[in-house]
Every structure is written in structure tokens, then in C-alpha cells.
PDB file of C-alpha atoms in Angstrom:
ATOM      1  CA  MET J   3      83.738 -29.600 316.570  1.00 89.00           C
ATOM      2  CA  GLN J   4      84.783 -33.157 317.357  1.00 91.00           C
ATOM      3  CA  ALA J   5      86.735 -31.906 320.363  1.00 92.00           C
ATOM      4  CA  LEU J   6      83.584 -30.240 321.673  1.00 92.00           C
ATOM      5  CA  ARG J   7      81.577 -33.396 321.074  1.00 93.00           C
ATOM      6  CA  ASN J   8      84.195 -35.336 323.026  1.00 94.00           C
ATOM      7  CA  LEU J   9      83.436 -33.011 325.943  1.00 92.00           C
ATOM      8  CA  GLY J  10      79.775 -33.986 325.757  1.00 93.00           C
ATOM      9  CA  TRP J  11      78.405 -31.134 323.656  1.00 94.00           C
ATOM     10  CA  GLN J  12      75.412 -32.138 321.553  1.00 93.00           C
ATOM     11  CA  ILE J  13      75.897 -30.623 318.086  1.00 91.00           C
ATOM     12  CA  GLY J  14      74.036 -31.638 314.948  1.00 86.00           C
ATOM     13  CA  ASP J  15      75.833 -32.179 311.635  1.00 85.00           C
ATOM     14  CA  ALA J  16      73.710 -29.435 310.054  1.00 84.00           C
ATOM     15  CA  ILE J  17      75.980 -26.873 311.697  1.00 83.00           C
ATOM     16  CA  PHE J  18      78.385 -27.301 308.781  1.00 81.00           C
ATOM     17  CA  ASP J  19      75.718 -26.175 306.314  1.00 77.00           C
ATOM     18  CA  SER J  20      76.721 -22.690 305.124  1.00 67.00           C
ATOM     19  CA  ASP J  21      73.243 -21.798 303.820  1.00 74.00           C
ATOM     20  CA  PRO J  22      72.352 -18.517 305.610  1.00 70.00           C
ATOM     21  CA  ALA J  23      68.645 -19.235 305.083  1.00 74.00           C
ATOM     22  CA  ALA J  24      68.827 -22.472 307.059  1.00 76.00           C
ATOM     23  CA  PRO J  25      67.276 -22.490 310.538  1.00 81.00           C
ATOM     24  CA  PRO J  26      69.676 -22.105 313.496  1.00 82.00           C
ATOM     25  CA  VAL J  27      71.300 -25.325 314.666  1.00 85.00           C
ATOM     26  CA  PRO J  28      70.740 -26.058 318.369  1.00 87.00           C
ATOM     27  CA  VAL J  29      73.840 -26.705 320.460  1.00 90.00           C
ATOM     28  CA  THR J  30      73.306 -28.231 323.885  1.00 92.00           C
ATOM     29  CA  VAL J  31      75.859 -28.338 326.687  1.00 92.00           C
ATOM     30  CA  PRO J  32      74.376 -30.789 329.198  1.00 90.00           C
ATOM     31  CA  ASP J  33      76.164 -29.340 332.221  1.00 87.00           C
ATOM     32  CA  LEU J  34      74.781 -25.897 331.409  1.00 84.00           C
ATOM     33  CA  ALA J  35      71.267 -27.128 330.668  1.00 84.00           C
ATOM     34  CA  ARG J  36      70.489 -28.689 334.017  1.00 84.00           C
ATOM     35  CA  GLU J  37      68.119 -26.803 336.302  1.00 79.00           C
ATOM     36  CA  THR J  38      69.719 -27.765 339.636  1.00 81.00           C
ATOM     37  CA  ASP J  39      73.318 -27.546 340.827  1.00 81.00           C
ATOM     38  CA  HIS J  40      74.203 -25.297 337.913  1.00 79.00           C
ATOM     39  CA  PRO J  41      77.977 -24.760 337.403  1.00 81.00           C
ATOM     40  CA  LEU J  42      77.454 -21.020 336.806  1.00 76.00           C
ATOM     41  CA  LEU J  43      76.582 -19.317 340.076  1.00 74.00           C
ATOM     42  CA  LEU J  44      74.089 -17.032 338.360  1.00 72.00           C
ATOM     43  CA  GLY J  45      70.324 -17.062 338.168  1.00 73.00           C
ATOM     44  CA  LYS J  46      68.581 -17.956 334.944  1.00 73.00           C
ATOM     45  CA  GLN J  47      67.670 -14.329 334.233  1.00 75.00           C
ATOM     46  CA  MET J  48      71.258 -13.211 334.776  1.00 76.00           C
ATOM     47  CA  ARG J  49      72.540 -15.973 332.487  1.00 76.00           C
ATOM     48  CA  SER J  50      70.108 -14.772 329.829  1.00 78.00           C
ATOM     49  CA  ARG J  51      71.479 -11.227 330.168  1.00 78.00           C
ATOM     50  CA  VAL J  52      75.043 -12.540 329.857  1.00 82.00           C
ATOM     51  CA  SER J  53      74.030 -14.438 326.734  1.00 83.00           C
ATOM     52  CA  GLY J  54      72.483 -11.318 325.207  1.00 82.00           C
ATOM     53  CA  TRP J  55      75.551  -9.243 326.045  1.00 85.00           C
ATOM     54  CA  THR J  56      77.811 -11.866 324.460  1.00 89.00           C
ATOM     55  CA  THR J  57      75.778 -11.791 321.262  1.00 88.00           C
ATOM     56  CA  ARG J  58      75.876  -7.987 321.087  1.00 86.00           C
ATOM     57  CA  ALA J  59      79.627  -7.955 321.681  1.00 88.00           C
ATOM     58  CA  LEU J  60      80.394 -10.531 319.003  1.00 89.00           C
ATOM     59  CA  THR J  61      78.217  -8.742 316.441  1.00 87.00           C
ATOM     60  CA  ALA J  62      79.655  -5.264 317.114  1.00 88.00           C
ATOM     61  CA  LYS J  63      80.512  -3.567 313.831  1.00 89.00           C
ATOM     62  CA  PRO J  64      84.325  -3.532 314.358  1.00 91.00           C
ATOM     63  CA  LEU J  65      84.298  -7.305 314.957  1.00 92.00           C
ATOM     64  CA  LYS J  66      81.903  -8.500 312.288  1.00 87.00           C
ATOM     65  CA  LYS J  67      84.420  -9.310 309.550  1.00 89.00           C
ATOM     66  CA  LEU J  68      87.324 -10.418 311.742  1.00 93.00           C
ATOM     67  CA  SER J  69      88.575 -13.940 312.338  1.00 93.00           C
ATOM     68  CA  PRO J  70      87.088 -16.080 315.104  1.00 93.00           C
ATOM     69  CA  ALA J  71      90.236 -15.567 317.197  1.00 94.00           C
ATOM     70  CA  ALA J  72      89.948 -11.777 316.855  1.00 95.00           C
ATOM     71  CA  ARG J  73      86.237 -11.809 317.709  1.00 95.00           C
ATOM     72  CA  LEU J  74      86.964 -13.942 320.770  1.00 95.00           C
ATOM     73  CA  ALA J  75      89.716 -11.472 321.696  1.00 95.00           C
ATOM     74  CA  GLY J  76      87.127  -8.705 321.445  1.00 94.00           C
ATOM     75  CA  LEU J  77      84.852 -10.631 323.801  1.00 93.00           C
ATOM     76  CA  PHE J  78      87.705 -11.134 326.285  1.00 93.00           C
ATOM     77  CA  THR J  79      88.733  -7.472 326.284  1.00 93.00           C
ATOM     78  CA  ALA J  80      85.157  -6.215 326.569  1.00 91.00           C
ATOM     79  CA  ALA J  81      84.462  -8.579 329.471  1.00 90.00           C
ATOM     80  CA  HIS J  82      87.639  -7.593 331.316  1.00 89.00           C
ATOM     81  CA  SER J  83      87.325  -3.818 330.906  1.00 85.00           C
ATOM     82  CA  THR J  84      86.323  -1.392 333.620  1.00 74.00           C
ATOM     83  CA  ALA J  85      83.672   1.311 333.594  1.00 65.00           C
ATOM     84  CA  THR J  86      86.321   3.807 332.413  1.00 67.00           C
ATOM     85  CA  LEU J  87      87.064   1.537 329.388  1.00 74.00           C
ATOM     86  CA  LEU J  88      90.480   0.575 330.792  1.00 79.00           C
ATOM     87  CA  GLY J  89      91.214  -3.107 331.228  1.00 84.00           C
ATOM     88  CA  ARG J  90      93.843  -5.719 332.011  1.00 86.00           C
ATOM     89  CA  TYR J  91      94.298  -8.912 329.990  1.00 90.00           C
ATOM     90  CA  PRO J  92      93.211 -12.007 331.930  1.00 88.00           C
ATOM     91  CA  ALA J  93      95.789 -14.688 332.644  1.00 89.00           C
ATOM     92  CA  ASP J  94      93.830 -17.224 330.570  1.00 90.00           C
ATOM     93  CA  LEU J  95      93.690 -15.123 327.383  1.00 93.00           C
ATOM     94  CA  PRO J  96      94.423 -17.627 324.581  1.00 93.00           C
ATOM     95  CA  GLU J  97      97.585 -16.987 322.590  1.00 94.00           C
ATOM     96  CA  ALA J  98      95.588 -16.905 319.345  1.00 94.00           C
ATOM     97  CA  CYS J  99      93.542 -14.050 320.813  1.00 94.00           C
ATOM     98  CA  ARG J 100      96.643 -12.186 321.940  1.00 93.00           C
ATOM     99  CA  SER J 101      98.069 -12.420 318.427  1.00 93.00           C
ATOM    100  CA  ALA J 102      94.829 -10.953 317.057  1.00 93.00           C
ATOM    101  CA  LEU J 103      94.905  -7.824 319.245  1.00 93.00           C
ATOM    102  CA  PRO J 104      96.484  -5.639 316.509  1.00 92.00           C
ATOM    103  CA  HIS J 105      93.394  -6.328 314.369  1.00 93.00           C
ATOM    104  CA  LEU J 106      91.199  -4.923 317.151  1.00 93.00           C
ATOM    105  CA  LEU J 107      93.295  -1.766 317.095  1.00 90.00           C
ATOM    106  CA  ASP J 108      93.088  -1.487 313.310  1.00 90.00           C
ATOM    107  CA  LYS J 109      89.300  -1.883 313.320  1.00 91.00           C
ATOM    108  CA  GLY J 110      88.734   0.617 316.132  1.00 89.00           C
ATOM    109  CA  PHE J 111      87.526  -1.840 318.778  1.00 91.00           C
ATOM    110  CA  LEU J 112      90.483  -0.956 320.998  1.00 91.00           C
ATOM    111  CA  ALA J 113      91.871   2.536 321.467  1.00 85.00           C
ATOM    112  CA  GLU J 114      95.116   1.238 322.984  1.00 85.00           C
ATOM    113  CA  ALA J 115      96.707  -2.175 323.481  1.00 86.00           C
ATOM    114  CA  GLY J 116      99.766  -2.553 325.684  1.00 84.00           C
ATOM    115  CA  ASP J 117     101.557  -5.633 326.977  1.00 84.00           C
ATOM    116  CA  THR J 118      99.317  -6.055 330.013  1.00 86.00           C
ATOM    117  CA  THR J 119      96.620  -3.386 329.743  1.00 85.00           C
ATOM    118  CA  PHE J 120      94.290  -2.006 327.085  1.00 87.00           C
ATOM    119  CA  GLN J 121      91.569   0.564 326.535  1.00 85.00           C
ATOM    120  CA  LEU J 122      88.283   0.018 324.705  1.00 85.00           C
ATOM    121  CA  ALA J 123      87.370   2.542 322.029  1.00 85.00           C
ATOM    122  CA  PRO J 124      84.548   4.902 323.073  1.00 80.00           C
ATOM    123  CA  ALA J 125      82.430   3.617 320.172  1.00 80.00           C
ATOM    124  CA  VAL J 126      82.111   0.231 321.907  1.00 84.00           C
ATOM    125  CA  GLY J 127      82.110   1.545 325.463  1.00 79.00           C
ATOM    126  CA  HIS J 128      78.543   0.317 325.943  1.00 77.00           C
ATOM    127  CA  LEU J 129      79.927  -3.238 325.856  1.00 83.00           C
ATOM    128  CA  ALA J 130      82.286  -2.694 328.796  1.00 81.00           C
ATOM    129  CA  GLY J 131      81.875  -5.647 331.120  1.00 75.00           C
ATOM    130  CA  MET J 132      82.946  -3.620 334.169  1.00 60.00           C
ATOM    131  CA  ARG J 133      85.133  -6.367 335.604  1.00 59.00           C
ATOM    132  CA  PRO J 134      85.606  -6.356 339.391  1.00 58.00           C
ATOM    133  CA  PRO J 135      88.503  -4.078 340.385  1.00 58.00           C
ATOM    134  CA  THR J 136      91.784  -5.513 341.622  1.00 60.00           C
ATOM    135  CA  ASP J 137      92.767  -5.045 345.272  1.00 61.00           C
ATOM    136  CA  GLN J 138      95.098  -2.235 344.239  1.00 58.00           C
ATOM    137  CA  GLU J 139      92.379  -0.484 342.224  1.00 52.00           C
ATOM    138  CA  ARG J 140      89.900  -0.950 345.060  1.00 54.00           C
ATOM    139  CA  ALA J 141      92.327   0.695 347.484  1.00 53.00           C
ATOM    140  CA  LEU J 142      92.738   3.700 345.196  1.00 48.00           C
ATOM    141  CA  ARG J 143      89.178   4.267 344.098  1.00 49.00           C
ATOM    142  CA  ARG J 144      86.734   6.644 345.783  1.00 48.00           C
ATOM    143  CA  PRO J 145      83.049   7.495 345.402  1.00 48.00           C
ATOM    144  CA  ALA J 146      82.385   9.600 342.306  1.00 48.00           C
ATOM    145  CA  ARG J 147      80.238  12.128 344.160  1.00 51.00           C
ATOM    146  CA  PRO J 148      78.496  12.218 347.537  1.00 47.00           C
ATOM    147  CA  GLY J 149      75.417  10.033 347.262  1.00 44.00           C
ATOM    148  CA  SER J 150      76.589   8.364 344.050  1.00 48.00           C
ATOM    149  CA  ALA J 151      76.620   4.582 343.887  1.00 43.00           C
ATOM    150  CA  ARG J 152      79.153   4.546 341.066  1.00 51.00           C
ATOM    151  CA  TRP J 153      82.917   4.752 341.494  1.00 57.00           C
ATOM    152  CA  PHE J 154      85.216   6.915 339.430  1.00 66.00           C
ATOM    153  CA  GLU J 155      88.867   7.871 339.752  1.00 71.00           C
ATOM    154  CA  TYR J 156      89.768  10.884 337.626  1.00 78.00           C
ATOM    155  CA  ASP J 157      93.062  10.723 335.763  1.00 82.00           C
ATOM    156  CA  PRO J 158      94.021  13.683 333.513  1.00 86.00           C
ATOM    157  CA  GLU J 159      95.986  11.518 331.077  1.00 87.00           C
ATOM    158  CA  THR J 160      93.142   9.032 330.675  1.00 87.00           C
ATOM    159  CA  TRP J 161      90.634  11.853 330.234  1.00 90.00           C
ATOM    160  CA  ASN J 162      92.753  13.479 327.510  1.00 89.00           C
ATOM    161  CA  ARG J 163      93.145  10.111 325.736  1.00 88.00           C
ATOM    162  CA  TRP J 164      89.386   9.638 325.857  1.00 88.00           C
ATOM    163  CA  LYS J 165      88.776  13.063 324.294  1.00 89.00           C
ATOM    164  CA  THR J 166      91.428  12.470 321.640  1.00 88.00           C
ATOM    165  CA  ALA J 167      89.703   9.235 320.600  1.00 86.00           C
ATOM    166  CA  ALA J 168      86.287  10.942 320.389  1.00 85.00           C
ATOM    167  CA  THR J 169      84.860  12.267 317.128  1.00 88.00           C
ATOM    168  CA  PRO J 170      85.397  15.990 316.436  1.00 89.00           C
ATOM    169  CA  ALA J 171      81.694  16.700 317.035  1.00 90.00           C
ATOM    170  CA  LEU J 172      81.654  14.844 320.352  1.00 91.00           C
ATOM    171  CA  ARG J 173      84.875  16.489 321.507  1.00 91.00           C
ATOM    172  CA  HIS J 174      83.483  19.929 320.653  1.00 93.00           C
ATOM    173  CA  HIS J 175      80.397  19.152 322.750  1.00 94.00           C
ATOM    174  CA  VAL J 176      82.468  17.761 325.637  1.00 93.00           C
ATOM    175  CA  GLU J 177      84.645  20.856 325.790  1.00 92.00           C
ATOM    176  CA  SER J 178      81.633  23.172 325.580  1.00 93.00           C
ATOM    177  CA  VAL J 179      80.517  21.577 328.855  1.00 94.00           C
ATOM    178  CA  GLU J 180      83.984  21.300 330.380  1.00 92.00           C
ATOM    179  CA  TYR J 181      84.805  24.983 329.796  1.00 91.00           C
ATOM    180  CA  CYS J 182      81.299  26.409 330.365  1.00 91.00           C
ATOM    181  CA  HIS J 183      81.855  29.353 332.724  1.00 87.00           C
ATOM    182  CA  ARG J 184      78.165  29.451 333.687  1.00 88.00           C
ATOM    183  CA  CYS J 185      77.996  25.805 334.783  1.00 90.00           C
ATOM    184  CA  ALA J 186      81.497  25.978 336.320  1.00 87.00           C
ATOM    185  CA  LEU J 187      81.602  22.199 336.719  1.00 88.00           C
ATOM    186  CA  SER J 188      84.735  20.456 337.930  1.00 86.00           C
ATOM    187  CA  VAL J 189      86.654  18.555 335.276  1.00 88.00           C
ATOM    188  CA  GLU J 190      86.246  15.418 337.407  1.00 86.00           C
ATOM    189  CA  ARG J 191      82.453  15.796 337.263  1.00 87.00           C
ATOM    190  CA  VAL J 192      82.467  16.250 333.491  1.00 91.00           C
ATOM    191  CA  ALA J 193      84.869  13.365 332.885  1.00 90.00           C
ATOM    192  CA  GLU J 194      82.784  11.037 335.062  1.00 86.00           C
ATOM    193  CA  SER J 195      79.579  11.859 333.191  1.00 87.00           C
ATOM    194  CA  PHE J 196      81.054  11.195 329.769  1.00 89.00           C
ATOM    195  CA  MET J 197      83.384   8.274 330.549  1.00 85.00           C
ATOM    196  CA  LEU J 198      81.165   6.154 332.773  1.00 76.00           C
ATOM    197  CA  PRO J 199      78.299   4.217 331.214  1.00 60.00           C
ATOM    198  CA  PRO J 200      75.066   6.089 331.942  1.00 61.00           C
ATOM    199  CA  GLY J 201      73.186   5.008 335.032  1.00 55.00           C
ATOM    200  CA  ILE J 202      69.884   4.575 333.200  1.00 52.00           C
ATOM    201  CA  ASN J 203      66.806   3.622 335.180  1.00 54.00           C
ATOM    202  CA  LYS J 204      64.356   1.934 332.832  1.00 58.00           C
ATOM    203  CA  PHE J 205      62.137   0.599 335.603  1.00 66.00           C
ATOM    204  CA  PHE J 206      60.217   2.941 337.872  1.00 75.00           C
ATOM    205  CA  SER J 207      58.262   1.956 340.951  1.00 77.00           C
ATOM    206  CA  GLN J 208      54.512   2.358 341.191  1.00 81.00           C
ATOM    207  CA  ASN J 209      55.028   5.096 343.777  1.00 81.00           C
ATOM    208  CA  VAL J 210      57.071   7.108 341.275  1.00 83.00           C
ATOM    209  CA  LYS J 211      54.355   6.749 338.649  1.00 86.00           C
ATOM    210  CA  ILE J 212      51.664   7.803 341.132  1.00 87.00           C
ATOM    211  CA  ALA J 213      53.725  10.857 342.123  1.00 86.00           C
ATOM    212  CA  TYR J 214      54.152  11.714 338.446  1.00 89.00           C
ATOM    213  CA  GLY J 215      50.406  11.428 337.832  1.00 88.00           C
ATOM    214  CA  GLN J 216      49.675  13.866 340.637  1.00 87.00           C
ATOM    215  CA  TRP J 217      52.404  16.258 339.530  1.00 91.00           C
ATOM    216  CA  LYS J 218      51.482  16.351 335.832  1.00 89.00           C
ATOM    217  CA  ASP J 219      47.909  17.430 336.591  1.00 88.00           C
ATOM    218  CA  GLU J 220      49.387  20.584 338.116  1.00 88.00           C
ATOM    219  CA  HIS J 221      51.732  21.182 335.177  1.00 91.00           C
ATOM    220  CA  PRO J 222      49.686  20.964 331.958  1.00 91.00           C
ATOM    221  CA  ASP J 223      52.270  23.040 330.045  1.00 93.00           C
ATOM    222  CA  ARG J 224      55.250  20.964 331.151  1.00 94.00           C
ATOM    223  CA  GLY J 225      56.255  19.951 327.626  1.00 95.00           C
ATOM    224  CA  GLN J 226      56.270  23.459 326.215  1.00 95.00           C
ATOM    225  CA  GLN J 227      58.013  24.849 329.299  1.00 95.00           C
ATOM    226  CA  ALA J 228      60.753  22.213 329.164  1.00 96.00           C
ATOM    227  CA  ALA J 229      61.387  22.710 325.433  1.00 95.00           C
ATOM    228  CA  GLU J 230      61.536  26.498 325.780  1.00 95.00           C
ATOM    229  CA  TYR J 231      63.920  26.186 328.714  1.00 95.00           C
ATOM    230  CA  THR J 232      66.367  24.044 326.711  1.00 95.00           C
ATOM    231  CA  VAL J 233      66.457  26.736 324.001  1.00 95.00           C
ATOM    232  CA  ALA J 234      67.171  29.497 326.535  1.00 94.00           C
ATOM    233  CA  PHE J 235      69.697  27.349 328.395  1.00 94.00           C
ATOM    234  CA  ARG J 236      71.614  26.479 325.227  1.00 93.00           C
ATOM    235  CA  ALA J 237      71.720  30.158 324.221  1.00 92.00           C
ATOM    236  CA  GLU J 238      73.486  30.966 327.505  1.00 92.00           C
ATOM    237  CA  HIS J 239      75.655  27.879 327.937  1.00 93.00           C
ATOM    238  CA  GLY J 240      76.378  26.598 324.435  1.00 92.00           C
ATOM    239  CA  HIS J 241      75.059  23.129 325.355  1.00 94.00           C
ATOM    240  CA  GLY J 242      71.860  21.571 326.638  1.00 95.00           C
ATOM    241  CA  PRO J 243      70.925  21.152 330.312  1.00 95.00           C
ATOM    242  CA  SER J 244      71.293  17.997 332.334  1.00 93.00           C
ATOM    243  CA  PHE J 245      68.163  16.402 333.814  1.00 92.00           C
ATOM    244  CA  LYS J 246      68.981  18.040 337.141  1.00 91.00           C
ATOM    245  CA  GLN J 247      69.615  21.459 335.580  1.00 93.00           C
ATOM    246  CA  LEU J 248      66.316  21.229 333.718  1.00 95.00           C
ATOM    247  CA  GLY J 249      64.421  20.473 336.917  1.00 92.00           C
ATOM    248  CA  GLU J 250      66.151  23.194 338.916  1.00 91.00           C
ATOM    249  CA  GLY J 251      65.686  25.776 336.161  1.00 92.00           C
ATOM    250  CA  LEU J 252      61.936  25.139 335.992  1.00 92.00           C
ATOM    251  CA  GLY J 253      61.490  24.946 339.752  1.00 90.00           C
ATOM    252  CA  TRP J 254      60.559  21.271 339.667  1.00 90.00           C
ATOM    253  CA  THR J 255      61.831  20.381 343.136  1.00 83.00           C
ATOM    254  CA  LEU J 256      61.246  16.656 343.082  1.00 83.00           C
ATOM    255  CA  PRO J 257      62.999  13.427 344.120  1.00 84.00           C
ATOM    256  CA  ARG J 258      65.501  12.256 341.514  1.00 83.00           C
ATOM    257  CA  PRO J 259      63.488   9.172 340.410  1.00 84.00           C
ATOM    258  CA  VAL J 260      60.379  11.283 339.813  1.00 88.00           C
ATOM    259  CA  LEU J 261      62.345  13.893 337.847  1.00 91.00           C
ATOM    260  CA  GLY J 262      63.940  11.110 335.786  1.00 89.00           C
ATOM    261  CA  PHE J 263      60.506   9.700 334.979  1.00 91.00           C
ATOM    262  CA  ILE J 264      59.243  13.165 333.989  1.00 93.00           C
ATOM    263  CA  VAL J 265      62.104  13.704 331.547  1.00 94.00           C
ATOM    264  CA  ASN J 266      61.646  10.197 330.132  1.00 92.00           C
ATOM    265  CA  ARG J 267      57.980  10.967 329.469  1.00 93.00           C
ATOM    266  CA  LEU J 268      58.883  14.276 327.799  1.00 95.00           C
ATOM    267  CA  LEU J 269      61.318  12.381 325.585  1.00 94.00           C
ATOM    268  CA  ALA J 270      58.760   9.677 324.792  1.00 93.00           C
ATOM    269  CA  ASN J 271      56.154  12.309 323.892  1.00 94.00           C
ATOM    270  CA  LYS J 272      58.722  14.107 321.703  1.00 95.00           C
ATOM    271  CA  TRP J 273      58.643  17.381 323.591  1.00 96.00           C
ATOM    272  CA  LEU J 274      62.345  16.832 324.127  1.00 96.00           C
ATOM    273  CA  MET J 275      65.050  14.898 322.340  1.00 95.00           C
ATOM    274  CA  LYS J 276      68.679  14.038 323.057  1.00 93.00           C
ATOM    275  CA  THR J 277      71.672  12.456 321.358  1.00 90.00           C
ATOM    276  CA  GLY J 278      71.733   8.824 322.466  1.00 85.00           C
ATOM    277  CA  GLU J 279      73.045   8.666 326.025  1.00 83.00           C
ATOM    278  CA  VAL J 280      75.406  11.640 325.593  1.00 90.00           C
ATOM    279  CA  PRO J 281      74.882  13.984 328.573  1.00 92.00           C
ATOM    280  CA  TRP J 282      73.941  17.645 328.261  1.00 95.00           C
ATOM    281  CA  THR J 283      72.208  17.246 324.873  1.00 94.00           C
ATOM    282  CA  LEU J 284      68.541  17.908 325.754  1.00 95.00           C
ATOM    283  CA  ARG J 285      66.802  20.078 323.131  1.00 95.00           C
ATOM    284  CA  PRO J 286      63.311  20.564 321.620  1.00 95.00           C
ATOM    285  CA  GLY J 287      61.776  17.453 320.091  1.00 95.00           C
ATOM    286  CA  ALA J 288      59.405  17.040 317.166  1.00 95.00           C
ATOM    287  CA  ALA J 289      56.279  18.008 319.142  1.00 95.00           C
ATOM    288  CA  ALA J 290      57.933  21.218 320.336  1.00 94.00           C
ATOM    289  CA  GLN J 291      59.195  22.027 316.855  1.00 94.00           C
ATOM    290  CA  GLN J 292      55.646  21.778 315.543  1.00 94.00           C
ATOM    291  CA  GLN J 293      54.774  24.508 318.054  1.00 92.00           C
ATOM    292  CA  GLY J 294      57.592  26.693 316.729  1.00 93.00           C
ATOM    293  CA  ILE J 295      59.980  25.958 319.617  1.00 94.00           C
ATOM    294  CA  THR J 296      63.286  25.319 317.859  1.00 93.00           C
ATOM    295  CA  LEU J 297      66.961  26.013 318.300  1.00 90.00           C
ATOM    296  CA  PRO J 298      68.183  29.000 316.310  1.00 84.00           C
ATOM    297  CA  THR J 299      69.788  27.915 313.065  1.00 70.00           C
ATOM    298  CA  ALA J 300      73.198  29.131 312.084  1.00 40.00           C
ATOM    299  CA  ARG J 301      73.044  32.296 310.059  1.00 39.00           C
ATOM    300  CA  LYS J 302      74.162  31.963 306.485  1.00 41.00           C
ATOM    301  CA  PRO J 303      76.862  34.380 305.333  1.00 41.00           C
ATOM    302  CA  GLU J 304      75.492  37.192 303.246  1.00 45.00           C
ATOM    303  CA  ALA J 305      76.283  37.014 299.573  1.00 46.00           C
ATOM    304  CA  PRO J 306      78.805  39.672 298.480  1.00 49.00           C
ATOM    305  CA  GLU J 307      77.409  42.569 296.516  1.00 51.00           C
ATOM    306  CA  PRO J 308      78.195  42.453 292.788  1.00 52.00           C
ATOM    307  CA  ALA J 309      81.112  44.578 291.743  1.00 50.00           C
ATOM    308  CA  ARG J 310      80.191  47.909 290.250  1.00 51.00           C
ATOM    309  CA  SER J 311      81.951  49.358 287.329  1.00 43.00           C
TER     310      SER J 311
END
């Protein structure tokens, strides 16, 4: 703490109080507090997002009970990982953090840790900082799909490692999509959807909302229709539809943003539900279940007849 104070940090003595009920102790770094000529070439809103991400990363369950060096190592690896959870250690990784890497493996924060590269565990994939690619990676990468803004380079070995690290339930779901003969999707398409962080649009333009308002007046039974379609789709495919498959199956020929807003409203109104951000998991929600629209439950094995003498 004295070393930080020597650098100009303003830290009160109350920071050494271990009482968890005490109010937070403010720490001010003058160079980072000034409004003009800021040393970080980021806007205030972006800096706030970075701060929030840092807090979420440091409080991730696998890191909570580790040493400060291990938690800092977790922050470094998360920040320097790519969208496919693969990463390369930065040149300025402190030696104390490098020594703590085995603890990140033991706690499930990292799936692999080599001498120069690593892979985040899928459970903490949402923390991937998506570092800028190296020149070599940039030369090799290609667009994921025509019209897609994201980049993805399929690698069979990486994809198999990702599936091996997944839970049995998630792997079963992944392979039900990967080997679905009715969808007949390429393995590259499936791997991209599961390995890349979801491209979630939480903000919709006013034009999208106006288009939705006009469309919903013509589709008063949209919730029931969508829920029933997911039941029929799952019966044929063994998994739920994607947003696009839902729209195409119901004949909702609409721009992608409008379709995304429609599905988000159906989820918010509990006509549909899904498993987190896992793709292909749409199914009837609570409102649909109240109308009797449910997935068929597994049949229980019949009890054996009693032995007759």
C-alpha cells in the first residue's frame, strides 16, 4: 500500500479494517480521475464498462477463494483470450501470476494452460476479453458466414476439446444439433454458434419497435403459435429451433432485428423460454404451459407384473 501511495494514489487508512460491514474505502488515482487528457484512450462510458467487467471477472466463482496473485492471473488470462476462449499470455504477465496458473486449472477457470497459450473453461467464457488478434491470426481468419460481422476459424481439435470440457447435458444437446439430419448444419456453423459469445442485441431502434407494433396487431396468436411450433420442432429434431428457424417455420418473413425483437418479447411474456444463451433451446414458457402447451415428458417404465404361483 505504501508503494501505491508513493505513486500518488490516495488511499485511506481504513482500508486495513477487515470488518465486512464497514463502508467501502475510496481509492483515488489522480491521473485516472482527471476529465481532460486522460491516459486511457477510452470514453468515460467505455471505462465504466471495463470497470464492471473487471469486477465480474475477479468475483467469478472459480476465483473467489484464490490468492490475489491467482485472481490477478485470472484477470490477465480472461483479458487476453479470444472469442474462441483461446489465448496467449502477455509479455508483461507477472511471475507471481504465472506461478499461480496451476490453481486456475485446478479450480476450473482454465481448461488448458501451456507454456505460451491457454484456453478458458467454457463456464467462464462470458468473461472472454476478445483480445485483438495477432498479425498471424488476422491473416488466417475469415468471416464466419456471409453477412456475419463476427470472425471464426473452425479447428476440429479445438472443437473436440470444447465439447470434452462441456457438461454431459450440454454435450448431449450440442451433438443433438451437430448430428441432426433434418437441420443438416455444417459442423463449422454449429461450432461457431456454441463457441463464440452470443451476439445479443439488447437495444432496438425505434423503427424496429414500430415495425413490431404493426406486425403484432396482425398476429394476435403469436405466442401460442410460437410455443406450439417449438414442441413440434423438437419432436422432429430432438432440439429446439433457432430464432431464424422459428421465424421461417411460422412464415414470419421479417428483417433479422425485427424477428429478434419478436422472440425477445415472447421470452419476456413467458410464451417461450430458453437455457441462458445456449442456442437451439427455445421451448414453451410458463404462459404456454398454463395453456397446456408443454413438451412431452419421458414415459416412465411400466412396473413389472407380480409373479404368479
